[in-house]
Amino acid sequence: MGMEKPFSFELFVALRYLFSRRKQTFIYVISLMSILGVALGVGALVVVLGVYNGFSSDMRDKILGANAHAIVMSHLPATLTDEPGMLRRINAVPGVTGSTPFLYSEVMLSAAGGVKGLVLRGIDPATAPGVLSMLRQLEEGSVERLSAEGTPGIIIGLELARRLGLAVGDRVNLLSPSGRKGAAGFQPRIVPFEIAGVFRCGLFEYDSSLAFVTLDAARDVLGLPAGRVTGIELTVDDVYKADSIGMAVEAKLGAPFYVRNWMEMNANLFAALKLEKIGMFILLTIVVLIGSFSIVTSLVMLVMEKTRDIAILMSMGATRGMIRRIFMLQGTIIGAVGTILGYALGLTVALLLQKYQFIELPKGVYTMDHLPVLLTWTDNIIIGISAMALCFLATIYPARQAARLEPAEALRYE
């Protein structure tokens, strides 16, 4: 009977019980349902976690396209200037790939199509495109037109341009609260600008409320002295090391300067995305758990059906451990087949979504126009381990019950 190779014997019997069920059609159907339940749960996990990863990655790329990886600020604003010496010191820190000064304020934009509040950012047209990838991919116009002679240029978002009916070459006015009090009362400062370009970030808040001008033009609108900046934006070679590289920059510059990175500034958003991902993982794992419950049912019924066979095997020398392993192997095989089928289903759907993008999303509602998918080995390995662990745990009770059978009691009434 092959008792010299116990594992081969146990595997042989387990496979025999699984695939040779002429009289146990109902048990066979339950086993198929168990495999299907595990497969659907694993497939759903692969697709849904891939979509969550894709959404998080897309959101991160859009945020980092409009913002730098880290920002150098100062507790004493007057100490921050756009002098080349400070930029050279920042760029000398290992891991920093670029830096550019910026000014930040809020103004009003007035055009023939209406009035809109804006977040105004003054930039250096020479160095800003190397830090902000969004400025390298404008929908219309170019960054170079910001510093053209004549009327200063301004780059606005696509949503704002559509709302006010603006295009490259149109004239607008910026109204700043840094005006003067005259005989007729307080008068805001009004400066004319010409549309030099239109960008599209993909995030509605940026596309509808953000604008770029040169540093000198921003200082003119805001009434700030020459050389004054709000901070210095910088990029790093690894976005996930922005915190450690930022600390190195902070140590290099010393007081009163400090550095904030993109993870700190968007911590709430990405924490919420991570929490949703964990919640969805738990929810879909319940689908796999339901499939594992079906494994318990099929194995319990099989133990009841095979009581006589178990007694005969034990009377011929099979140990209780061997009987227990036979039924544990059966449940594990069901789980393995379900997991493999789930991987095949989930990866196929995910790869088709990646390639053909056949699920479109309403424009203006979401930050992207299609369903993004990003598969990671870490998530897929965790899915497989979780599914197999649940299926294995489901085998413990019926396997222990089978091993507890007494051969004499089982054969007494046969």
Tab-separated table of N, CA and C in Angstrom, residues 21-126:
chain	number	residue	atom	x	y	z
A	21	ARG	N	-15.587	10.665	-7.454
A	21	ARG	CA	-16.799	10.719	-6.637
A	21	ARG	C	-18.019	10.365	-7.494
A	22	ARG	N	-18.173	9.119	-7.754
A	22	ARG	CA	-19.288	8.696	-8.601
A	22	ARG	C	-20.614	8.770	-7.850
A	23	LYS	N	-20.592	8.475	-6.556
A	23	LYS	CA	-21.827	8.418	-5.792
A	23	LYS	C	-22.042	9.664	-4.932
A	24	GLN	N	-21.020	10.509	-4.832
A	24	GLN	CA	-21.117	11.681	-3.967
A	24	GLN	C	-21.212	12.965	-4.807
A	25	THR	N	-22.221	13.018	-5.682
A	25	THR	CA	-22.366	14.164	-6.575
A	25	THR	C	-22.576	15.454	-5.790
A	26	PHE	N	-23.356	15.390	-4.721
A	26	PHE	CA	-23.633	16.585	-3.933
A	26	PHE	C	-22.354	17.127	-3.294
A	27	ILE	N	-21.541	16.237	-2.740
A	27	ILE	CA	-20.269	16.667	-2.138
A	27	ILE	C	-19.350	17.253	-3.209
A	28	TYR	N	-19.364	16.627	-4.384
A	28	TYR	CA	-18.535	17.101	-5.487
A	28	TYR	C	-18.942	18.524	-5.892
A	29	VAL	N	-20.267	18.776	-5.946
A	29	VAL	CA	-20.757	20.113	-6.302
A	29	VAL	C	-20.345	21.135	-5.247
A	30	ILE	N	-20.426	20.764	-3.967
A	30	ILE	CA	-20.012	21.674	-2.897
A	30	ILE	C	-18.530	22.025	-3.024
A	31	SER	N	-17.716	21.015	-3.372
A	31	SER	CA	-16.282	21.270	-3.555
A	31	SER	C	-16.045	22.239	-4.709
A	32	LEU	N	-16.801	22.065	-5.798
A	32	LEU	CA	-16.679	22.992	-6.927
A	32	LEU	C	-17.079	24.404	-6.517
A	33	MET	N	-18.134	24.516	-5.704
A	33	MET	CA	-18.553	25.830	-5.212
A	33	MET	C	-17.478	26.447	-4.308
A	34	SER	N	-16.802	25.601	-3.557
A	34	SER	CA	-15.717	26.090	-2.701
A	34	SER	C	-14.596	26.664	-3.555
A	35	ILE	N	-14.231	25.921	-4.609
A	35	ILE	CA	-13.173	26.398	-5.508
A	35	ILE	C	-13.594	27.707	-6.163
A	36	LEU	N	-14.854	27.767	-6.601
A	36	LEU	CA	-15.350	28.976	-7.250
A	36	LEU	C	-15.368	30.163	-6.296
A	37	GLY	N	-15.783	29.913	-5.038
A	37	GLY	CA	-15.807	30.995	-4.046
A	37	GLY	C	-14.427	31.552	-3.774
A	38	VAL	N	-13.443	30.657	-3.616
A	38	VAL	CA	-12.065	31.105	-3.382
A	38	VAL	C	-11.549	31.854	-4.606
A	39	ALA	N	-11.838	31.326	-5.814
A	39	ALA	CA	-11.356	31.959	-7.045
A	39	ALA	C	-11.934	33.357	-7.211
A	40	LEU	N	-13.233	33.514	-6.968
A	40	LEU	CA	-13.856	34.832	-7.106
A	40	LEU	C	-13.286	35.820	-6.087
A	41	GLY	N	-13.079	35.345	-4.857
A	41	GLY	CA	-12.514	36.226	-3.829
A	41	GLY	C	-11.113	36.674	-4.171
A	42	VAL	N	-10.264	35.738	-4.606
A	42	VAL	CA	-8.882	36.076	-4.970
A	42	VAL	C	-8.864	36.983	-6.197
A	43	GLY	N	-9.684	36.661	-7.209
A	43	GLY	CA	-9.728	37.500	-8.399
A	43	GLY	C	-10.180	38.912	-8.095
A	44	ALA	N	-11.216	39.030	-7.257
A	44	ALA	CA	-11.705	40.361	-6.884
A	44	ALA	C	-10.643	41.141	-6.119
A	45	LEU	N	-9.926	40.469	-5.234
A	45	LEU	CA	-8.859	41.134	-4.480
A	45	LEU	C	-7.764	41.643	-5.402
A	46	VAL	N	-7.361	40.830	-6.372
A	46	VAL	CA	-6.304	41.233	-7.297
A	46	VAL	C	-6.720	42.482	-8.072
A	47	VAL	N	-7.949	42.490	-8.600
A	47	VAL	CA	-8.414	43.616	-9.412
A	47	VAL	C	-8.615	44.866	-8.562
A	48	VAL	N	-9.309	44.717	-7.426
A	48	VAL	CA	-9.648	45.884	-6.611
A	48	VAL	C	-8.394	46.528	-6.008
A	49	LEU	N	-7.479	45.719	-5.485
A	49	LEU	CA	-6.251	46.294	-4.927
A	49	LEU	C	-5.395	46.902	-6.032
A	50	GLY	N	-5.437	46.315	-7.236
A	50	GLY	CA	-4.729	46.914	-8.363
A	50	GLY	C	-5.292	48.278	-8.712
A	51	VAL	N	-6.629	48.417	-8.654
A	51	VAL	CA	-7.266	49.700	-8.931
A	51	VAL	C	-6.919	50.714	-7.844
A	52	TYR	N	-6.935	50.275	-6.581
A	52	TYR	CA	-6.562	51.190	-5.487
A	52	TYR	C	-5.123	51.664	-5.647
A	53	ASN	N	-4.217	50.744	-5.988
A	53	ASN	CA	-2.823	51.137	-6.201
A	53	ASN	C	-2.703	52.104	-7.366
A	54	GLY	N	-3.445	51.820	-8.452
A	54	GLY	CA	-3.410	52.708	-9.605
A	54	GLY	C	-3.949	54.082	-9.283
A	55	PHE	N	-5.046	54.126	-8.521
A	55	PHE	CA	-5.631	55.411	-8.146
A	55	PHE	C	-4.667	56.204	-7.265
A	56	SER	N	-4.056	55.535	-6.277
A	56	SER	CA	-3.114	56.223	-5.381
A	56	SER	C	-1.906	56.729	-6.158
A	57	SER	N	-1.389	55.893	-7.076
A	57	SER	CA	-0.224	56.293	-7.869
A	57	SER	C	-0.564	57.464	-8.787
A	58	ASP	N	-1.750	57.411	-9.410
A	58	ASP	CA	-2.171	58.495	-10.297
A	58	ASP	C	-2.349	59.792	-9.509
A	59	MET	N	-2.965	59.685	-8.333
A	59	MET	CA	-3.148	60.863	-7.488
A	59	MET	C	-1.799	61.445	-7.066
A	60	ARG	N	-0.866	60.572	-6.694
A	60	ARG	CA	0.466	61.037	-6.287
A	60	ARG	C	1.174	61.746	-7.439
A	61	ASP	N	1.100	61.150	-8.644
A	61	ASP	CA	1.781	61.752	-9.789
A	61	ASP	C	1.192	63.114	-10.133
A	62	LYS	N	-0.132	63.243	-10.025
A	62	LYS	CA	-0.758	64.533	-10.335
A	62	LYS	C	-0.375	65.590	-9.295
A	63	ILE	N	-0.347	65.185	-8.026
A	63	ILE	CA	0.037	66.131	-6.973
A	63	ILE	C	1.486	66.563	-7.142
A	64	LEU	N	2.370	65.579	-7.449
A	64	LEU	CA	3.782	65.901	-7.601
A	64	LEU	C	4.050	66.617	-8.925
A	65	GLY	N	3.101	66.540	-9.877
A	65	GLY	CA	3.272	67.290	-11.111
A	65	GLY	C	3.067	68.774	-10.903
A	66	ALA	N	2.206	69.122	-9.939
A	66	ALA	CA	1.915	70.532	-9.664
A	66	ALA	C	2.677	71.054	-8.452
A	67	ASN	N	3.302	70.150	-7.702
A	67	ASN	CA	4.051	70.556	-6.504
A	67	ASN	C	5.398	69.862	-6.489
A	68	ALA	N	6.320	70.435	-5.743
A	68	ALA	CA	7.642	69.835	-5.627
A	68	ALA	C	7.626	68.696	-4.605
A	69	HIS	N	8.727	67.938	-4.557
A	69	HIS	CA	8.834	66.848	-3.596
A	69	HIS	C	9.031	67.373	-2.177
A	70	ALA	N	9.627	68.544	-2.065
A	70	ALA	CA	9.846	69.149	-0.744
A	70	ALA	C	9.966	70.663	-0.921
A	71	ILE	N	9.742	71.384	0.167
A	71	ILE	CA	9.787	72.845	0.141
A	71	ILE	C	10.642	73.343	1.297
A	72	VAL	N	11.563	74.237	0.987
A	72	VAL	CA	12.379	74.893	2.005
A	72	VAL	C	11.667	76.181	2.410
A	73	MET	N	11.376	76.297	3.702
A	73	MET	CA	10.716	77.489	4.236
A	73	MET	C	11.606	78.097	5.327
A	74	SER	N	11.173	79.240	5.827
A	74	SER	CA	11.942	79.910	6.873
A	74	SER	C	11.006	80.465	7.934
A	75	HIS	N	11.429	80.343	9.199
A	75	HIS	CA	10.675	80.952	10.287
A	75	HIS	C	10.757	82.480	10.228
A	76	LEU	N	11.782	82.997	9.527
A	76	LEU	CA	11.943	84.436	9.317
A	76	LEU	C	11.859	84.693	7.815
A	77	PRO	N	10.680	85.033	7.284
A	77	PRO	CA	10.495	85.143	5.830
A	77	PRO	C	11.512	86.035	5.127
A	78	ALA	N	11.995	87.058	5.791
A	78	ALA	CA	12.927	87.991	5.144
A	78	ALA	C	14.258	87.333	4.810
A	79	THR	N	14.548	86.173	5.433
A	79	THR	CA	15.832	85.512	5.184
A	79	THR	C	15.807	84.661	3.928
A	80	LEU	N	14.625	84.446	3.350
A	80	LEU	CA	14.520	83.633	2.140
A	80	LEU	C	14.624	84.511	0.905
A	81	THR	N	15.609	84.236	0.059
A	81	THR	CA	15.787	84.974	-1.189
A	81	THR	C	16.083	83.973	-2.304
A	82	ASP	N	16.022	84.462	-3.520
A	82	ASP	CA	16.309	83.593	-4.659
A	82	ASP	C	17.751	83.738	-5.130
A	83	GLU	N	18.628	84.043	-4.214
A	83	GLU	CA	20.030	84.206	-4.583
A	83	GLU	C	20.620	82.864	-5.025
A	84	PRO	N	21.491	82.861	-6.054
A	84	PRO	CA	22.063	81.610	-6.569
A	84	PRO	C	22.844	80.816	-5.519
A	85	GLY	N	23.426	81.497	-4.542
A	85	GLY	CA	24.212	80.801	-3.533
A	85	GLY	C	23.383	79.813	-2.725
A	86	MET	N	22.172	80.197	-2.348
A	86	MET	CA	21.318	79.302	-1.585
A	86	MET	C	20.889	78.100	-2.433
A	87	LEU	N	20.565	78.341	-3.693
A	87	LEU	CA	20.194	77.242	-4.573
A	87	LEU	C	21.352	76.266	-4.752
A	88	ARG	N	22.571	76.777	-4.852
A	88	ARG	CA	23.739	75.898	-5.001
A	88	ARG	C	23.942	75.046	-3.760
A	89	ARG	N	23.714	75.608	-2.589
A	89	ARG	CA	23.859	74.846	-1.351
A	89	ARG	C	22.826	73.726	-1.273
A	90	ILE	N	21.606	74.023	-1.713
A	90	ILE	CA	20.554	72.999	-1.703
A	90	ILE	C	20.856	71.904	-2.719
A	91	ASN	N	21.270	72.292	-3.918
A	91	ASN	CA	21.554	71.316	-4.966
A	91	ASN	C	22.762	70.442	-4.646
A	92	ALA	N	23.619	70.914	-3.732
A	92	ALA	CA	24.806	70.138	-3.366
A	92	ALA	C	24.478	68.977	-2.442
A	93	VAL	N	23.293	68.957	-1.844
A	93	VAL	CA	22.909	67.868	-0.941
A	93	VAL	C	22.657	66.601	-1.763
A	94	PRO	N	23.254	65.465	-1.392
A	94	PRO	CA	23.042	64.218	-2.138
A	94	PRO	C	21.557	63.841	-2.196
A	95	GLY	N	21.084	63.500	-3.371
A	95	GLY	CA	19.690	63.117	-3.553
A	95	GLY	C	18.826	64.211	-4.139
A	96	VAL	N	19.262	65.478	-4.033
A	96	VAL	CA	18.497	66.598	-4.599
A	96	VAL	C	18.807	66.689	-6.092
A	97	THR	N	17.766	66.725	-6.918
A	97	THR	CA	17.947	66.756	-8.372
A	97	THR	C	17.606	68.108	-8.985
A	98	GLY	N	17.018	69.002	-8.231
A	98	GLY	CA	16.696	70.322	-8.762
A	98	GLY	C	16.033	71.186	-7.716
A	99	SER	N	16.114	72.514	-7.905
A	99	SER	CA	15.481	73.439	-6.973
A	99	SER	C	15.105	74.711	-7.713
A	100	THR	N	14.077	75.381	-7.218
A	100	THR	CA	13.621	76.624	-7.832
A	100	THR	C	12.895	77.458	-6.786
A	101	PRO	N	13.073	78.776	-6.783
A	101	PRO	CA	12.359	79.636	-5.824
A	101	PRO	C	10.916	79.873	-6.283
A	102	PHE	N	10.043	80.196	-5.346
A	102	PHE	CA	8.657	80.481	-5.704
A	102	PHE	C	8.058	81.488	-4.731
A	103	LEU	N	7.026	82.162	-5.207
A	103	LEU	CA	6.213	83.060	-4.388
A	103	LEU	C	4.789	82.526	-4.379
A	104	TYR	N	4.104	82.684	-3.265
A	104	TYR	CA	2.758	82.125	-3.118
A	104	TYR	C	1.847	83.181	-2.513
A	105	SER	N	0.710	83.400	-3.158
A	105	SER	CA	-0.251	84.350	-2.622
A	105	SER	C	-1.612	84.094	-3.263
A	106	GLU	N	-2.610	84.820	-2.808
A	106	GLU	CA	-3.954	84.712	-3.362
A	106	GLU	C	-4.371	86.068	-3.922
A	107	VAL	N	-4.910	86.026	-5.139
A	107	VAL	CA	-5.318	87.255	-5.818
A	107	VAL	C	-6.664	87.016	-6.499
A	108	MET	N	-7.180	88.048	-7.160
A	108	MET	CA	-8.398	87.949	-7.960
A	108	MET	C	-8.031	88.145	-9.421
A	109	LEU	N	-8.598	87.310	-10.280
A	109	LEU	CA	-8.397	87.467	-11.720
A	109	LEU	C	-9.683	88.000	-12.332
A	110	SER	N	-9.544	89.062	-13.092
A	110	SER	CA	-10.697	89.689	-13.734
A	110	SER	C	-10.533	89.594	-15.252
A	111	ALA	N	-11.574	89.079	-15.915
A	111	ALA	CA	-11.575	88.979	-17.371
A	111	ALA	C	-12.961	89.322	-17.881
A	112	ALA	N	-13.101	89.369	-19.211
A	112	ALA	CA	-14.396	89.693	-19.789
A	112	ALA	C	-15.455	88.659	-19.415
A	113	GLY	N	-15.005	87.423	-19.172
A	113	GLY	CA	-15.943	86.359	-18.842
A	113	GLY	C	-16.303	86.257	-17.384
A	114	GLY	N	-15.706	87.066	-16.527
A	114	GLY	CA	-16.042	87.021	-15.106
A	114	GLY	C	-14.836	87.234	-14.217
A	115	VAL	N	-15.044	87.007	-12.917
A	115	VAL	CA	-13.998	87.203	-11.912
A	115	VAL	C	-13.824	85.906	-11.146
A	116	LYS	N	-12.580	85.570	-10.822
A	116	LYS	CA	-12.299	84.312	-10.123
A	116	LYS	C	-11.136	84.499	-9.174
A	117	GLY	N	-11.262	83.943	-7.952
A	117	GLY	CA	-10.150	83.946	-7.019
A	117	GLY	C	-9.088	82.955	-7.453
A	118	LEU	N	-7.820	83.322	-7.291
A	118	LEU	CA	-6.709	82.489	-7.763
A	118	LEU	C	-5.662	82.299	-6.681
A	119	VAL	N	-5.012	81.144	-6.727
A	119	VAL	CA	-3.765	80.945	-6.006
A	119	VAL	C	-2.654	81.291	-6.990
A	120	LEU	N	-1.934	82.347	-6.715
A	120	LEU	CA	-0.891	82.832	-7.629
A	120	LEU	C	0.470	82.338	-7.169
A	121	ARG	N	1.213	81.773	-8.113
A	121	ARG	CA	2.558	81.302	-7.800
A	121	ARG	C	3.546	81.960	-8.746
A	122	GLY	N	4.469	82.697	-8.136
A	122	GLY	CA	5.556	83.273	-8.909
A	122	GLY	C	6.670	82.263	-9.056
A	123	ILE	N	7.189	82.080	-10.269
A	123	ILE	CA	8.202	81.059	-10.534
A	123	ILE	C	9.340	81.647	-11.364
A	124	ASP	N	10.434	80.926	-11.395
A	124	ASP	CA	11.557	81.259	-12.266
A	124	ASP	C	11.409	80.420	-13.535
A	125	PRO	N	11.095	81.020	-14.681
A	125	PRO	CA	10.862	80.235	-15.904
A	125	PRO	C	12.050	79.364	-16.313
A	126	ALA	N	13.243	79.704	-15.847
A	126	ALA	CA	14.426	78.936	-16.240
A	126	ALA	C	14.550	77.629	-15.468
